[in-house]
Every structure is written in C-alpha cells, then in structure tokens.
PDB file of C-alpha atoms in Angstrom:
ATOM      1  CA  MET A  10      57.004 139.956  94.785  1.00 88.00           C
ATOM      2  CA  LYS A  11      55.198 136.562  95.432  1.00 87.00           C
ATOM      3  CA  ARG A  12      56.931 133.377  95.363  1.00 87.00           C
ATOM      4  CA  GLN A  13      57.055 131.586  92.000  1.00 86.00           C
ATOM      5  CA  ASP A  14      57.723 128.104  92.651  1.00 87.00           C
ATOM      6  CA  TYR A  15      54.627 127.362  94.631  1.00 90.00           C
ATOM      7  CA  LEU A  16      52.595 124.053  93.794  1.00 93.00           C
ATOM      8  CA  SER A  17      50.046 124.088  91.185  1.00 94.00           C
ATOM      9  CA  TRP A  18      46.609 122.879  92.261  1.00 97.00           C
ATOM     10  CA  ASP A  19      47.140 119.518  90.248  1.00 97.00           C
ATOM     11  CA  GLU A  20      50.550 119.087  91.877  1.00 96.00           C
ATOM     12  CA  TYR A  21      49.015 119.773  95.383  1.00 97.00           C
ATOM     13  CA  PHE A  22      46.082 117.475  95.282  1.00 98.00           C
ATOM     14  CA  MET A  23      47.899 114.619  93.567  1.00 97.00           C
ATOM     15  CA  GLY A  24      50.505 115.014  96.092  1.00 96.00           C
ATOM     16  CA  ILE A  25      47.810 114.370  98.773  1.00 97.00           C
ATOM     17  CA  ALA A  26      46.684 111.399  96.722  1.00 98.00           C
ATOM     18  CA  LEU A  27      50.123 109.997  96.645  1.00 96.00           C
ATOM     19  CA  LEU A  28      50.619 110.624 100.243  1.00 96.00           C
ATOM     20  CA  SER A  29      47.383 108.811 101.057  1.00 97.00           C
ATOM     21  CA  ALA A  30      48.513 105.937  99.050  1.00 97.00           C
ATOM     22  CA  GLY A  31      51.459 105.601 101.484  1.00 95.00           C
ATOM     23  CA  ARG A  32      48.655 104.348 104.053  1.00 95.00           C
ATOM     24  CA  SER A  33      48.070 101.138 102.241  1.00 95.00           C
ATOM     25  CA  LYS A  34      49.431  98.009 103.703  1.00 94.00           C
ATOM     26  CA  ASP A  35      48.967  96.197 100.206  1.00 93.00           C
ATOM     27  CA  ASN A  36      52.469  94.890  99.433  1.00 90.00           C
ATOM     28  CA  ASN A  37      51.967  95.110  95.689  1.00 91.00           C
ATOM     29  CA  THR A  38      49.799  98.094  94.823  1.00 92.00           C
ATOM     30  CA  GLN A  39      49.414 101.111  96.719  1.00 95.00           C
ATOM     31  CA  VAL A  40      46.522 103.657  95.633  1.00 97.00           C
ATOM     32  CA  GLY A  41      45.513 106.966  96.911  1.00 98.00           C
ATOM     33  CA  ALA A  42      42.608 109.284  96.336  1.00 98.00           C
ATOM     34  CA  CYS A  43      41.926 112.908  97.053  1.00 98.00           C
ATOM     35  CA  ILE A  44      38.505 114.501  96.236  1.00 98.00           C
ATOM     36  CA  VAL A  45      38.274 118.314  95.822  1.00 97.00           C
ATOM     37  CA  SER A  46      35.532 120.605  95.300  1.00 96.00           C
ATOM     38  CA  ASP A  47      35.304 123.024  92.438  1.00 93.00           C
ATOM     39  CA  GLU A  48      36.726 125.812  94.770  1.00 95.00           C
ATOM     40  CA  ASN A  49      39.849 123.703  95.365  1.00 96.00           C
ATOM     41  CA  LYS A  50      39.006 122.383  98.889  1.00 96.00           C
ATOM     42  CA  VAL A  51      39.866 118.834  99.798  1.00 96.00           C
ATOM     43  CA  LEU A  52      36.629 117.020 100.708  1.00 97.00           C
ATOM     44  CA  SER A  53      37.894 113.629 101.554  1.00 97.00           C
ATOM     45  CA  VAL A  54      40.977 111.094 100.846  1.00 98.00           C
ATOM     46  CA  GLY A  55      41.203 107.382 100.853  1.00 98.00           C
ATOM     47  CA  TYR A  56      43.574 104.590 100.091  1.00 97.00           C
ATOM     48  CA  ASN A  57      43.303 100.862  99.190  1.00 96.00           C
ATOM     49  CA  GLY A  58      42.791  99.016 102.402  1.00 95.00           C
ATOM     50  CA  MET A  59      40.642  96.493 104.306  1.00 96.00           C
ATOM     51  CA  PRO A  60      37.122  97.694 105.672  1.00 95.00           C
ATOM     52  CA  ILE A  61      36.828  99.159 108.811  1.00 94.00           C
ATOM     53  CA  GLY A  62      36.950  96.800 111.745  1.00 95.00           C
ATOM     54  CA  CYS A  63      38.710  94.091 109.590  1.00 95.00           C
ATOM     55  CA  ASN A  64      42.139  93.592 111.072  1.00 93.00           C
ATOM     56  CA  ASP A  65      44.772  94.043 108.365  1.00 91.00           C
ATOM     57  CA  ASP A  66      46.897  91.224 110.154  1.00 93.00           C
ATOM     58  CA  ASP A  67      43.873  88.798 109.793  1.00 94.00           C
ATOM     59  CA  MET A  68      43.215  89.483 106.262  1.00 95.00           C
ATOM     60  CA  PRO A  69      44.774  87.949 102.937  1.00 95.00           C
ATOM     61  CA  TRP A  70      46.854  90.212 100.817  1.00 94.00           C
ATOM     62  CA  GLU A  71      47.728  87.623  98.376  1.00 94.00           C
ATOM     63  CA  ARG A  72      47.327  88.356  94.407  1.00 93.00           C
ATOM     64  CA  GLU A  73      46.863  84.769  93.411  1.00 95.00           C
ATOM     65  CA  GLY A  74      45.178  81.314  94.878  1.00 96.00           C
ATOM     66  CA  GLU A  75      41.750  80.473  95.743  1.00 96.00           C
ATOM     67  CA  THR A  76      39.513  83.612  95.537  1.00 96.00           C
ATOM     68  CA  LEU A  77      38.757  83.760  99.218  1.00 96.00           C
ATOM     69  CA  ASN A  78      42.348  83.423 100.288  1.00 95.00           C
ATOM     70  CA  THR A  79      43.295  86.571  97.924  1.00 96.00           C
ATOM     71  CA  LYS A  80      42.837  90.266  98.766  1.00 95.00           C
ATOM     72  CA  TYR A  81      40.326  90.846  95.825  1.00 94.00           C
ATOM     73  CA  PRO A  82      36.985  90.038  97.797  1.00 95.00           C
ATOM     74  CA  TYR A  83      37.862  92.155 100.644  1.00 96.00           C
ATOM     75  CA  VAL A  84      39.959  95.319  99.660  1.00 96.00           C
ATOM     76  CA  CYS A  85      38.128  98.584  99.476  1.00 96.00           C
ATOM     77  CA  HIS A  86      39.523 100.902  96.817  1.00 97.00           C
ATOM     78  CA  ALA A  87      40.889 104.338  97.393  1.00 97.00           C
ATOM     79  CA  GLU A  88      38.150 105.939  95.350  1.00 98.00           C
ATOM     80  CA  LEU A  89      35.453 104.164  96.994  1.00 97.00           C
ATOM     81  CA  ASN A  90      37.212 104.834 100.441  1.00 97.00           C
ATOM     82  CA  ALA A  91      37.266 108.544  99.722  1.00 98.00           C
ATOM     83  CA  ILE A  92      33.803 108.620  98.607  1.00 97.00           C
ATOM     84  CA  LEU A  93      32.558 106.787 101.819  1.00 96.00           C
ATOM     85  CA  ASN A  94      35.147 108.781 104.157  1.00 92.00           C
ATOM     86  CA  ARG A  95      33.644 112.273 103.183  1.00 93.00           C
ATOM     87  CA  ILE A  96      32.398 113.891 106.417  1.00 86.00           C
ATOM     88  CA  THR A  97      29.473 115.563 105.097  1.00 81.00           C
ATOM     89  CA  GLY A  98      27.779 117.270 102.077  1.00 85.00           C
ATOM     90  CA  SER A  99      27.728 116.478  98.314  1.00 93.00           C
ATOM     91  CA  LEU A 100      30.393 115.640  96.175  1.00 97.00           C
ATOM     92  CA  LYS A 101      28.457 117.051  93.112  1.00 96.00           C
ATOM     93  CA  GLY A 102      30.790 118.705  90.695  1.00 97.00           C
ATOM     94  CA  ALA A 103      33.875 117.655  92.549  1.00 97.00           C
ATOM     95  CA  ARG A 104      37.178 116.150  91.085  1.00 98.00           C
ATOM     96  CA  ILE A 105      38.962 113.149  92.271  1.00 98.00           C
ATOM     97  CA  TYR A 106      42.636 112.787  92.063  1.00 98.00           C
ATOM     98  CA  VAL A 107      43.835 108.875  91.979  1.00 98.00           C
ATOM     99  CA  SER A 108      47.187 107.521  91.408  1.00 97.00           C
ATOM    100  CA  LEU A 109      45.677 104.707  89.325  1.00 97.00           C
ATOM    101  CA  PHE A 110      42.575 104.980  86.784  1.00 98.00           C
ATOM    102  CA  PRO A 111      39.541 103.474  88.714  1.00 98.00           C
ATOM    103  CA  CYS A 112      38.200 100.155  88.045  1.00 97.00           C
ATOM    104  CA  ASN A 113      34.387  99.652  86.698  1.00 98.00           C
ATOM    105  CA  GLU A 114      33.034  99.366  90.215  1.00 97.00           C
ATOM    106  CA  CYS A 115      34.880 102.550  91.501  1.00 98.00           C
ATOM    107  CA  ALA A 116      33.555 104.350  88.364  1.00 98.00           C
ATOM    108  CA  LYS A 117      30.036 103.375  89.251  1.00 98.00           C
ATOM    109  CA  ALA A 118      30.486 104.910  92.798  1.00 98.00           C
ATOM    110  CA  ILE A 119      32.277 108.033  91.413  1.00 98.00           C
ATOM    111  CA  ILE A 120      29.425 108.660  88.675  1.00 98.00           C
ATOM    112  CA  GLN A 121      26.652 108.234  91.255  1.00 98.00           C
ATOM    113  CA  SER A 122      28.445 110.481  93.812  1.00 97.00           C
ATOM    114  CA  GLY A 123      28.315 113.206  91.233  1.00 97.00           C
ATOM    115  CA  ILE A 124      32.129 113.594  90.697  1.00 98.00           C
ATOM    116  CA  LYS A 125      32.564 115.196  87.443  1.00 98.00           C
ATOM    117  CA  GLU A 126      36.404 114.828  86.881  1.00 98.00           C
ATOM    118  CA  VAL A 127      39.119 112.183  87.348  1.00 98.00           C
ATOM    119  CA  VAL A 128      42.645 112.997  87.286  1.00 98.00           C
ATOM    120  CA  TYR A 129      44.857 110.028  87.363  1.00 98.00           C
ATOM    121  CA  ILE A 130      48.718 109.167  87.144  1.00 97.00           C
ATOM    122  CA  GLU A 131      48.805 105.678  85.656  1.00 96.00           C
ATOM    123  CA  ASP A 132      46.514 103.658  83.411  1.00 97.00           C
ATOM    124  CA  LYS A 133      48.406 100.341  83.581  1.00 95.00           C
ATOM    125  CA  TYR A 134      45.309  98.128  83.182  1.00 96.00           C
ATOM    126  CA  ALA A 135      43.917 100.160  80.247  1.00 96.00           C
ATOM    127  CA  GLU A 136      43.401  97.091  78.257  1.00 97.00           C
ATOM    128  CA  THR A 137      41.166  95.366  80.668  1.00 97.00           C
ATOM    129  CA  ASP A 138      37.558  95.010  80.495  1.00 98.00           C
ATOM    130  CA  SER A 139      37.172  96.737  83.908  1.00 97.00           C
ATOM    131  CA  VAL A 140      38.866  99.935  82.731  1.00 98.00           C
ATOM    132  CA  LYS A 141      37.289  99.743  79.281  1.00 98.00           C
ATOM    133  CA  ALA A 142      34.043  99.587  80.930  1.00 98.00           C
ATOM    134  CA  SER A 143      35.045 102.568  83.165  1.00 98.00           C
ATOM    135  CA  LYS A 144      35.859 104.783  80.353  1.00 98.00           C
ATOM    136  CA  MET A 145      32.630 103.990  78.678  1.00 98.00           C
ATOM    137  CA  MET A 146      30.564 104.878  81.685  1.00 98.00           C
ATOM    138  CA  PHE A 147      32.517 108.142  82.079  1.00 98.00           C
ATOM    139  CA  ASP A 148      31.837 109.047  78.401  1.00 98.00           C
ATOM    140  CA  LEU A 149      28.264 108.221  78.640  1.00 98.00           C
ATOM    141  CA  SER A 150      27.683 110.052  81.793  1.00 98.00           C
ATOM    142  CA  GLY A 151      29.819 113.040  81.068  1.00 98.00           C
ATOM    143  CA  VAL A 152      32.427 112.374  83.572  1.00 98.00           C
ATOM    144  CA  LYS A 153      35.638 114.004  82.207  1.00 98.00           C
ATOM    145  CA  PHE A 154      38.990 112.175  82.810  1.00 98.00           C
ATOM    146  CA  ARG A 155      42.540 113.163  82.073  1.00 98.00           C
ATOM    147  CA  GLN A 156      45.970 111.907  82.942  1.00 98.00           C
ATOM    148  CA  TYR A 157      47.957 114.027  85.249  1.00 97.00           C
ATOM    149  CA  GLU A 158      50.829 115.769  83.638  1.00 94.00           C
ATOM    150  CA  LYS A 159      54.015 115.027  85.913  1.00 92.00           C
ATOM    151  CA  THR A 160      56.149 118.190  86.254  1.00 91.00           C
ATOM    152  CA  GLY A 161      59.142 116.343  87.715  1.00 90.00           C
ATOM    153  CA  ARG A 162      59.038 118.356  90.836  1.00 89.00           C
ATOM    154  CA  GLU A 163      60.377 116.440  93.888  1.00 89.00           C
ATOM    155  CA  ILE A 164      59.081 117.229  97.349  1.00 86.00           C
ATOM    156  CA  SER A 165      60.796 115.922 100.488  1.00 85.00           C
ATOM    157  CA  VAL A 166      58.976 115.728 103.688  1.00 83.00           C
ATOM    158  CA  ASN A 167      60.813 114.885 106.899  1.00 87.00           C
ATOM    159  CA  LEU A 168      58.654 112.833 109.395  1.00 87.00           C
TER     160      LEU A 168
END
C-alpha cells in the first residue's frame, strides 16, 4: 500500500517557491517563485534580489527616501528572475507559483513568456493600481490566477 501523506503538487511547488524566497536579502519582503510545466516539471526558480553583478552589500535596501536611495529602482522581482533564469526552452503553458501576487511589470513578463496560470499565497497589495492592472491584464490575456489553499502542513528541513 502506498503512502497517503505525500505532498500534493501545489504543496510541493509552493514549498519550492517559499524555499527560494529564503535566498532574498531584502529586510522587509522575501518573495519566491517556481515555474513548472504542464507535466509538473520544475522549469525555473527565482527570488527578489539585485541584478547579477551588483553586490548586495553595495546596493540600497531602504523602502523610503529619495528614489535612487531605495531598493525599488534596482530589485529584480522573483517572477522576473524565474522567467530570466530558465535554462532553456519555452514557458508556454506553464504555471508560476509565487508567494506574493505579481505587480504589473511582472504580469507583463508572465503574459509575454506564455505562462498560463499564476498560483499565489498573499495578495496584500490588492488595492494598489499595480495589482489591479495585473489582474486586468491577466483577465484580458487569459492567464488564470488563483490563491493557494493552505493545507496547514508543516515541513521541517534540517540543513
């Protein structure tokens, strides 16, 4: 008889997205993403961080102040990193698992890359114009989005 307490696909892929978020150096928001094929194969992962070659210690991480002294013009979001990090092949028809609903800029990249479904945990910026624009673009382009249904399962990894 086979085991009954194995991870569902959603638990598995969201777990990978959350584990990826742990790589972020951001003091306030850690976001992770995992892109999977329609055959449930991991295609890429990403997290919010500075562009390759930009030393994290030399970059600003502040949320407030003059624009160029904040993280906002520099940080590459988890979704975009996952799209850009793919090793090869198309993302057409793929799903992306993310810990935070995508902003409008990431939504454009998701749509353009051919990803067809977004599974997210939090939508804490739902009332912002950025997220409203994301949802409008997703609706118009046929990209489905759904909130991840938490199972309450805890996984402990001893590293």
